[in-house]
Short mmCIF file of C-alpha atoms and ligand atoms in Angstrom, two decimals:
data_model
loop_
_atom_site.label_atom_id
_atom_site.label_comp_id
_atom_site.label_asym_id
_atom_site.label_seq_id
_atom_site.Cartn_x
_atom_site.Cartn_y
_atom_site.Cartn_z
CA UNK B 1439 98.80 71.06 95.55
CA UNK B 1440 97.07 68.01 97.42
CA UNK B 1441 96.71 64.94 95.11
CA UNK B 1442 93.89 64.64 93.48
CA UNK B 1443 91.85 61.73 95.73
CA UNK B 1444 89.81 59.59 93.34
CA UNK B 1445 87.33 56.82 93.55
CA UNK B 1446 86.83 54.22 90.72
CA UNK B 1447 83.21 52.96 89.59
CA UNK B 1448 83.27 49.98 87.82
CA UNK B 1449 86.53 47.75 88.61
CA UNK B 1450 86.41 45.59 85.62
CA UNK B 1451 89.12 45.08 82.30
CA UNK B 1452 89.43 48.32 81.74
CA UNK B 1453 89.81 49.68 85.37
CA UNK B 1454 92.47 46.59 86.38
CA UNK B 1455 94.18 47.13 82.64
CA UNK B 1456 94.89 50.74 82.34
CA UNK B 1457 92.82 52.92 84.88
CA UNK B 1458 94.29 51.51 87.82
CA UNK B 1459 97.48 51.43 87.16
CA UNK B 1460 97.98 55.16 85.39
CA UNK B 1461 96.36 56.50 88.74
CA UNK B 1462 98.66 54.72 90.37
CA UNK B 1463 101.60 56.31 88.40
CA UNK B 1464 100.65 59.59 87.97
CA UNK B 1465 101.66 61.93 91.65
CA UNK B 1466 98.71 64.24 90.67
CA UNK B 1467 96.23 61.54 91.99
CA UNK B 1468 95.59 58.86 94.78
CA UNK B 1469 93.18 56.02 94.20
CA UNK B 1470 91.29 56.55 97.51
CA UNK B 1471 88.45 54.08 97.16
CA UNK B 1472 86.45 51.65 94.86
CA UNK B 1473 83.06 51.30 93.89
CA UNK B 1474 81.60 48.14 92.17
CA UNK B 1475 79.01 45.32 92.76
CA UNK B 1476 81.45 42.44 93.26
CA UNK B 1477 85.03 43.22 92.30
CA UNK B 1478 87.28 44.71 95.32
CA UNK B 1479 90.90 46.26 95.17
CA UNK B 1480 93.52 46.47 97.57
CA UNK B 1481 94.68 49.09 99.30
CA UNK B 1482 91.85 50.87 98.98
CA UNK B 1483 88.44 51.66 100.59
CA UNK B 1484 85.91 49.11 98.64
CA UNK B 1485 82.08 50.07 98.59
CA UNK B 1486 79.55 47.61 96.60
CA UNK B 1487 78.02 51.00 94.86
CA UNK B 1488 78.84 54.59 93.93
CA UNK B 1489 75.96 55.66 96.02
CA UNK B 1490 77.80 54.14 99.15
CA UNK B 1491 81.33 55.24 98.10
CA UNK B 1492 80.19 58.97 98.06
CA UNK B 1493 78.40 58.84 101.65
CA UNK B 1494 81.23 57.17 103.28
CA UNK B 1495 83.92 59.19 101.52
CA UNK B 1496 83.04 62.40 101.39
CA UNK B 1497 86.65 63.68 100.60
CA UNK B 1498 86.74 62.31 96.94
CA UNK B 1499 87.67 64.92 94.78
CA UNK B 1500 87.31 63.11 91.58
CA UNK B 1501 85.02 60.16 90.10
CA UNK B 1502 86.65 57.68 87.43
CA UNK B 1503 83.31 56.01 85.22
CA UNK B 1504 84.55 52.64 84.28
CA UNK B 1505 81.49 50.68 84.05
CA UNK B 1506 79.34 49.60 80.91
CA UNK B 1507 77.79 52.76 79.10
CA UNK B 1508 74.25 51.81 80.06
CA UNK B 1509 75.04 53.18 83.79
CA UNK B 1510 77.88 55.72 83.23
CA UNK B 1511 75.00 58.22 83.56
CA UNK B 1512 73.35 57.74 86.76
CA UNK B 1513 76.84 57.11 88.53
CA UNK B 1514 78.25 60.33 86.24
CA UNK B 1515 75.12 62.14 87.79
CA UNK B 1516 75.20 61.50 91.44
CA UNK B 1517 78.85 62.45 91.43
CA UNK B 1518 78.47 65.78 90.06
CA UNK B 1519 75.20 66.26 92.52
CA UNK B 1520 77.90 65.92 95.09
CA UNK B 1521 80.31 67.72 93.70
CA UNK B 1522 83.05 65.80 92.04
CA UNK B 1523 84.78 65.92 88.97
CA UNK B 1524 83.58 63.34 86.94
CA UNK B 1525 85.80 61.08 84.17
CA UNK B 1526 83.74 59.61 81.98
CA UNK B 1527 85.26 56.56 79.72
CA UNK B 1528 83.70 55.44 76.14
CA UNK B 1529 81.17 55.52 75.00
CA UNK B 1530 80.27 58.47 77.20
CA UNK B 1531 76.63 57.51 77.79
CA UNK B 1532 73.57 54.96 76.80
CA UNK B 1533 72.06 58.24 74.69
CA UNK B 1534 73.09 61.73 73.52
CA UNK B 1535 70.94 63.42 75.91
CA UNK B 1536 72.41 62.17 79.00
CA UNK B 1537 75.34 63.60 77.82
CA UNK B 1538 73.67 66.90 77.25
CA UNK B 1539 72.47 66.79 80.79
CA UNK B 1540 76.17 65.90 82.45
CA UNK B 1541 77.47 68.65 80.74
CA UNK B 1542 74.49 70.88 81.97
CA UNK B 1543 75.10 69.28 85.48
CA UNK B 1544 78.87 69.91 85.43
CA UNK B 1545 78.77 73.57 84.49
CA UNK B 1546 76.35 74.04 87.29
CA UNK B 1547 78.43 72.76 90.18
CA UNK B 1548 81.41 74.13 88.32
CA UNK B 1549 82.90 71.11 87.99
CA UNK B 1550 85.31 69.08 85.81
CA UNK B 1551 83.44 66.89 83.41
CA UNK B 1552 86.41 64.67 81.28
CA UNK B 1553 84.64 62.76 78.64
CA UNK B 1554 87.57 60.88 77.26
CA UNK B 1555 88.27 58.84 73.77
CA UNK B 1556 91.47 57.01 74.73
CA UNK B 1557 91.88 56.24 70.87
CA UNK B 1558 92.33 60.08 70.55
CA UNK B 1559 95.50 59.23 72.70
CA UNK B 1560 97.50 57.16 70.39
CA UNK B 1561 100.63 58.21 69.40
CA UNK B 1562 100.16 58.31 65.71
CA UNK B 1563 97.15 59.99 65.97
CA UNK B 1564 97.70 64.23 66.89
CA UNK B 1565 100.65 63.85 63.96
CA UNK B 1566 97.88 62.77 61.82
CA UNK B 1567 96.36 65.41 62.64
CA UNK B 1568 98.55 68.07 61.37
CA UNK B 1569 99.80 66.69 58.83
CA UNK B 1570 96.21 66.22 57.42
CA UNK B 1571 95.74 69.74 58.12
CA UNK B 1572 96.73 71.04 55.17
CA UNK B 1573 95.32 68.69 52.56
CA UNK B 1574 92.39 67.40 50.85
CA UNK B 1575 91.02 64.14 51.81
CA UNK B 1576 89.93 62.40 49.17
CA UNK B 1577 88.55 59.48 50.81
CA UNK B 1578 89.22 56.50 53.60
CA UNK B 1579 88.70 53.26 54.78
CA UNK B 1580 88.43 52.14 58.32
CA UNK B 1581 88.60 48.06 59.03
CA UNK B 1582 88.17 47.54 62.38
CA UNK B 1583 88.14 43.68 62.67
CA UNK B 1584 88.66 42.08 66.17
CA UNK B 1585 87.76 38.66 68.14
CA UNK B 1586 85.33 39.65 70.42
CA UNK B 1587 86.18 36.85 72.58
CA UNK B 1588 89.71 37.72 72.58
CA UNK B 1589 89.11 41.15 73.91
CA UNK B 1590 85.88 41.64 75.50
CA UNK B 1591 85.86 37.24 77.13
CA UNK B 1592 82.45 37.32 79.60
CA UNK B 1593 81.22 41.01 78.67
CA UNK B 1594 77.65 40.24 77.94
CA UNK B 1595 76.47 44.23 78.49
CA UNK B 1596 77.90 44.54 75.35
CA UNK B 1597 75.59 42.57 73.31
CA UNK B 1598 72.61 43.99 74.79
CA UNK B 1599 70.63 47.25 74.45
CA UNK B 1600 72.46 50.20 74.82
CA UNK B 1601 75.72 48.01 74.96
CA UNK B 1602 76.89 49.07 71.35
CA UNK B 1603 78.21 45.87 70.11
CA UNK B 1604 80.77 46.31 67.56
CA UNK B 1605 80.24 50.44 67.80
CA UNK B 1606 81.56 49.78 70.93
CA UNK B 1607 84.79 49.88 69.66
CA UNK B 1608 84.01 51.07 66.77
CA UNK B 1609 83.60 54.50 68.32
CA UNK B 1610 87.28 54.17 68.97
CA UNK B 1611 88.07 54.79 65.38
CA UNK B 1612 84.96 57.27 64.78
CA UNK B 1613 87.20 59.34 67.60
CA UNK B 1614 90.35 58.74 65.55
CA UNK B 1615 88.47 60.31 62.55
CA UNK B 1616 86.81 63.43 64.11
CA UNK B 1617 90.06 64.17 65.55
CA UNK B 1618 91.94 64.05 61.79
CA UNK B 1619 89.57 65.39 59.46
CA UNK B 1620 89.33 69.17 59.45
CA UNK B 1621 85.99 69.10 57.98
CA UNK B 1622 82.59 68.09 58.87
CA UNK B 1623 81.53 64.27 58.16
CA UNK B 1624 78.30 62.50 58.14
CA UNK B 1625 76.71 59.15 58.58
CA UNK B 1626 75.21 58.60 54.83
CA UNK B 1627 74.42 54.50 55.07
CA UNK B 1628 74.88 51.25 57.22
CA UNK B 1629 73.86 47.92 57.22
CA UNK B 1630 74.03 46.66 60.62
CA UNK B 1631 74.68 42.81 61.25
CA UNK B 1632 72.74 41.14 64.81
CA UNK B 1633 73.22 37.85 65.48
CA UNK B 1634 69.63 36.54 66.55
CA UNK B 1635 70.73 36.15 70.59
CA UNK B 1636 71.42 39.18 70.85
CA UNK B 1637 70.44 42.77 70.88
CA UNK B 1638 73.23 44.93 69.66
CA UNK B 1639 75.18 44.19 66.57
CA UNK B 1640 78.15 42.15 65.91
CA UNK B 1641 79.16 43.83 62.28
CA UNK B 1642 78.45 46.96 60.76
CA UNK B 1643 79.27 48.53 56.78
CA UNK B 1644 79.36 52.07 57.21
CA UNK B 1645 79.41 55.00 54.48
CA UNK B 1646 80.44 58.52 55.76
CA UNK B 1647 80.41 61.80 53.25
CA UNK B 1648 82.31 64.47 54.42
CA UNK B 1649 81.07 68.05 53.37
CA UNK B 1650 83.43 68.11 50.75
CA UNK B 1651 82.01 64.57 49.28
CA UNK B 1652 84.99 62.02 49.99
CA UNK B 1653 83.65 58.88 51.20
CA UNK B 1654 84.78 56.83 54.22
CA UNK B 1655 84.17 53.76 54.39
CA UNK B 1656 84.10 51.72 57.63
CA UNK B 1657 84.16 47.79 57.79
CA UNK B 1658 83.69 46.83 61.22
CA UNK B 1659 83.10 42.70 62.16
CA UNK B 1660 83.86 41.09 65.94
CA UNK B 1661 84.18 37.97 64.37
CA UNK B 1662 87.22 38.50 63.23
CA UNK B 1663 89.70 35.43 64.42
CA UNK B 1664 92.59 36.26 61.92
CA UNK B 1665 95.51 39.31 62.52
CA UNK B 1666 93.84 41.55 64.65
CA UNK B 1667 93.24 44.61 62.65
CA UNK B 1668 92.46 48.41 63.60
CA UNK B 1669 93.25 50.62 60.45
CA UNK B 1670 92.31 53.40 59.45
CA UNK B 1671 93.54 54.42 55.21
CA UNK B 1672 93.35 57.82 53.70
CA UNK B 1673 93.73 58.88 50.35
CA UNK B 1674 94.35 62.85 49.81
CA UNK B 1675 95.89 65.30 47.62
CA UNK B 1676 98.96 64.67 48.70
CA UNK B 1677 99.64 60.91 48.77
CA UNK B 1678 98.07 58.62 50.91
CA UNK B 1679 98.12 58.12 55.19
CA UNK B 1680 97.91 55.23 57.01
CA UNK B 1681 97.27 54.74 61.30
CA UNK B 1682 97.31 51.24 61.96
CA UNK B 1683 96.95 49.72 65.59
CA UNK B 1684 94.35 51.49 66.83
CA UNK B 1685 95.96 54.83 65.94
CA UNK B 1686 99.16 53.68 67.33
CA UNK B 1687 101.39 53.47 64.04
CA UNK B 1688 101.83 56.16 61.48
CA UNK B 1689 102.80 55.59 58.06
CA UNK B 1690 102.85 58.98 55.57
CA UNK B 1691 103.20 57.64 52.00
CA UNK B 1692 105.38 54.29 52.92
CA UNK B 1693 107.74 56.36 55.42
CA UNK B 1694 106.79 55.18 59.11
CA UNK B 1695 106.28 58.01 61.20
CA UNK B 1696 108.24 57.91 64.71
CA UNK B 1697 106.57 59.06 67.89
CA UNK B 1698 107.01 62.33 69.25
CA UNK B 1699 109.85 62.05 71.82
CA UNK B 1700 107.89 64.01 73.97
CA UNK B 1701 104.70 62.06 73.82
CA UNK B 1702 103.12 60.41 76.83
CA UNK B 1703 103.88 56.61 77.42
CA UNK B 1704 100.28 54.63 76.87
CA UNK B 1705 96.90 56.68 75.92
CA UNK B 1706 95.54 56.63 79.67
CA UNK B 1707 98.64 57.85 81.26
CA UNK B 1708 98.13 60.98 78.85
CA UNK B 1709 94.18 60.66 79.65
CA UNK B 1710 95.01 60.97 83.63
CA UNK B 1711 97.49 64.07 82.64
CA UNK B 1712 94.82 65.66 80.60
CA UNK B 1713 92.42 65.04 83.47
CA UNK B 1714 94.61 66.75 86.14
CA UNK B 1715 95.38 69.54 83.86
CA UNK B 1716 91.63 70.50 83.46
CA UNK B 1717 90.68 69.97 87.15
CA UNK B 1718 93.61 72.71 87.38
CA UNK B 1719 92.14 74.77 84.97
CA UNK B 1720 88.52 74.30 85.85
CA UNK B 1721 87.89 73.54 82.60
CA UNK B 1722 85.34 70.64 81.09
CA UNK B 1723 86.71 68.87 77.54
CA UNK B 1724 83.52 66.88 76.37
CA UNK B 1725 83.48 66.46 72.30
CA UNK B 1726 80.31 64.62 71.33
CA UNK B 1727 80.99 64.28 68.04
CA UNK B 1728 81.85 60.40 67.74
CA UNK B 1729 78.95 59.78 70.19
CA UNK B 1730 76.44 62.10 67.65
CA UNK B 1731 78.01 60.24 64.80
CA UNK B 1732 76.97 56.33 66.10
CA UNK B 1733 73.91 57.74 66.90
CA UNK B 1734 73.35 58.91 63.87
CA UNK B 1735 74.39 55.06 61.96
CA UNK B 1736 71.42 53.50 64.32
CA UNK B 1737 69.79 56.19 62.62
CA UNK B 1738 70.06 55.77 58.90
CA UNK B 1739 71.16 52.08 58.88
CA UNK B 1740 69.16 48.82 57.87
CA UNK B 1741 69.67 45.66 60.08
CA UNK B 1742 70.05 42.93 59.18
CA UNK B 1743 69.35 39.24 61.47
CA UNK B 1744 72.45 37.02 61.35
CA UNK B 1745 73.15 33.25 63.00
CA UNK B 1746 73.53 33.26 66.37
CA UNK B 1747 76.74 33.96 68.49
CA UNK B 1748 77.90 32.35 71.43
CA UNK B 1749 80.56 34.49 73.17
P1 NAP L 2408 83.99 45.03 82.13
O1 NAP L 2408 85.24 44.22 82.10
O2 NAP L 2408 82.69 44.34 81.99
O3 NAP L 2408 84.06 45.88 83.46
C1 NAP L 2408 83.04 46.76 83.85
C2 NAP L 2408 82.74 46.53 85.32
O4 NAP L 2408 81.68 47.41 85.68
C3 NAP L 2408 82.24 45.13 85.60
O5 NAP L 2408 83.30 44.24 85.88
C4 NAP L 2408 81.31 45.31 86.78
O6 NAP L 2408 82.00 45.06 88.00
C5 NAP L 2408 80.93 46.81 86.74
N1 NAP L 2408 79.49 47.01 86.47
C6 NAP L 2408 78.71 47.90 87.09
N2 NAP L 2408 77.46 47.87 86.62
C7 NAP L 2408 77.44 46.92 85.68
C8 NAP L 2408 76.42 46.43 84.85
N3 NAP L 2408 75.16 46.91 84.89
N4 NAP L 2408 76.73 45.46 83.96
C9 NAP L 2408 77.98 44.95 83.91
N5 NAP L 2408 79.01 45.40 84.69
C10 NAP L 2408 78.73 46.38 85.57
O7 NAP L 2408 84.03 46.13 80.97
P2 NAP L 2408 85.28 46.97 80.47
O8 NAP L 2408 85.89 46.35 79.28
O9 NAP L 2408 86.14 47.30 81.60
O10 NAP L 2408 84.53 48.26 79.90
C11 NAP L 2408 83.99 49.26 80.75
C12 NAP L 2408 83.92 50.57 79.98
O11 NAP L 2408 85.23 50.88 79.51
C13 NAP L 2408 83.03 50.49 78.74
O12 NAP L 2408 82.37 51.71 78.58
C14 NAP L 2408 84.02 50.21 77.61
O13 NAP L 2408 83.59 50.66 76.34
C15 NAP L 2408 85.22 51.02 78.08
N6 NAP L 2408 86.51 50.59 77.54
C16 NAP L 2408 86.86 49.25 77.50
C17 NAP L 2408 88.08 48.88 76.93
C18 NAP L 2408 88.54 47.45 76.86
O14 NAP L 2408 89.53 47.17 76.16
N7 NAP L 2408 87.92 46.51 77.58
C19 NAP L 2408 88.93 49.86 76.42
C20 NAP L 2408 88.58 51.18 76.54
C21 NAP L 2408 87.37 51.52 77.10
P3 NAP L 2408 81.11 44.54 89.25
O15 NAP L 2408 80.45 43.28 88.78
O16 NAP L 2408 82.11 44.34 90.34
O17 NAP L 2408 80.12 45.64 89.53
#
């Protein structure tokens, strides 16, 4: 089979950090081309829009999203319209019902859509996943405490409508937890933190009930300047579970889980094999449970207006 010829939307961190580079190393696909306002990559065909990019390359097989969620639809849109298989990164879109429609688009123009959670990716995370199979969850704790400027330096879509603020990644460990837990789970309270610049919030206290009444609790601040922290804690029937690092370090009890010999390197060059697998298959994998579930926090929380932020 012919590689898979892609073009990128949105070269920004996440495109240069992890997109680029596990296209680059995977034989399924070729980076053919580039599509973004400013930013330009070598080697490749650079257009200033994804409008451009698909009139001038008309041989892209595949579209990679990488831009803020508040335009992953339109660009998601006009690819499918044209017949592409789409990649979508996190958060999928700026509402639930763009989501709806992609997936309505894709199955239309039988076409791949890939709406990814990279967290889901993590090494510590589909051993979780069994292993919690078989027990009873008797509730968890999520602290997802990071320095915004640290890891999102100059991103100022994030702190404005429909840029998520700390949901955005948040979401990453929402993903971890519909992935886990076997059971349903819903968003029962949150207080939501906004500093007064900005639109979108900065800290969030979140209660979750699953349907068989364990709470999980999530603790979620971008102002957090001491070690780095992305944990998730579960208590259940049978002793408790810990992922630390974003899902990247299991601990069952106080044994330390190793990884899978056969697991992928990093979550995106497993992303870019699940991607060419599906495109194979002529499949779609699009879970908007995570997505439903943030939704859902804007939906039931109170806000609350905190001192400004200067990023
Ligand atoms: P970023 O560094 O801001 O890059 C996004 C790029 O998209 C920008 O550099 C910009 O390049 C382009 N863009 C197109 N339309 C834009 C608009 N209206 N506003 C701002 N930029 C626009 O952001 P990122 O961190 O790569 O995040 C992009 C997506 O990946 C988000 O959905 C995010 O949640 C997800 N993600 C990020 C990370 C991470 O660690 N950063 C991890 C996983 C997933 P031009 O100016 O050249 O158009």
């Amino acid at each position: 089979m012919n590689p898979i010829r892609v073009g990128l939307v949105g070269v920004g961190k996440i495109a240069r950090d992890q997109h680029i580079p596990a296209l680059r190393a995977n034989p399924a696909f070729v980076l053919a081309a580039c599509a973004s306002r400013r930013a330009r990559e070598e080697g490749v065909e650079n257009f200033h829009s994804v409008e451009a990019m698909l009139e001038h390359c008309p041989a892209l097989d595949a579209v990679a999203i990488c831009t803020p969620p508040q335009v992953h639809y339109e660009a998601a849109k006009l690819a499918l319209e044209k017949g592409k298989h789409v990649l979508l990164e996190k958060p999928p879109c700026a509402t639930t019902m763009q989501l709806d429609n992609l997936v309505r688009l894709a199955k239309g123009a039988d076409r791949t859509l890939y709406q990814t959670w990279h967290s889901q990716h993590a090494p510590g995370v589909a051993p979780a996943a069994r292993w919690l199979k078989d027990r009873k969850i008797l509730g968890a704790r999520v602290t997802w405490k990071e320095n915004v400027r640290q890891w999102h330096p100059g991103q100022t879509w994030i702190w404005q409508a429909g840029g998520f603020g700390v949901l955005d990644p948040g979401i990453n460990a929402i993903s971890i937890l519909t992935k886990i837990i076997h059971e349903p789970f819903f968003a029962e309270s949150a207080h939501l933190f906004v500093a007064s610049n900005h639109a979108a919030p900065i800290a969030a206290d979140i209660v979750f009930r699953t349907a068989g009444g364990a709470e999980i609790s999530a603790a979620l601040d971008f102002r957090h300047t001491g070690v780095q922290t992305w944990d998730i804690d579960i208590d259940t029937d049978a002793g408790p579970i810990k992922l630390s690092a974003g899902g990247g370090v299991l601990t069952i009890g106080d044994k330390p889980v190793p990884p899978n010999p056969g697991a992928l390197g990093s979550e995106y060059e497993s992303i870019y094999a699940r991607f060419a697998e599906l495109i194979i298959r002529a499949q779609s994998d699009v879970d908007a449970r995570p997505f439903q579930l943030v939704s859902d926090i804007f939906m039931v929380a109170k806000q609350s207006t905190v001192e400004p932020f200067e990023d």
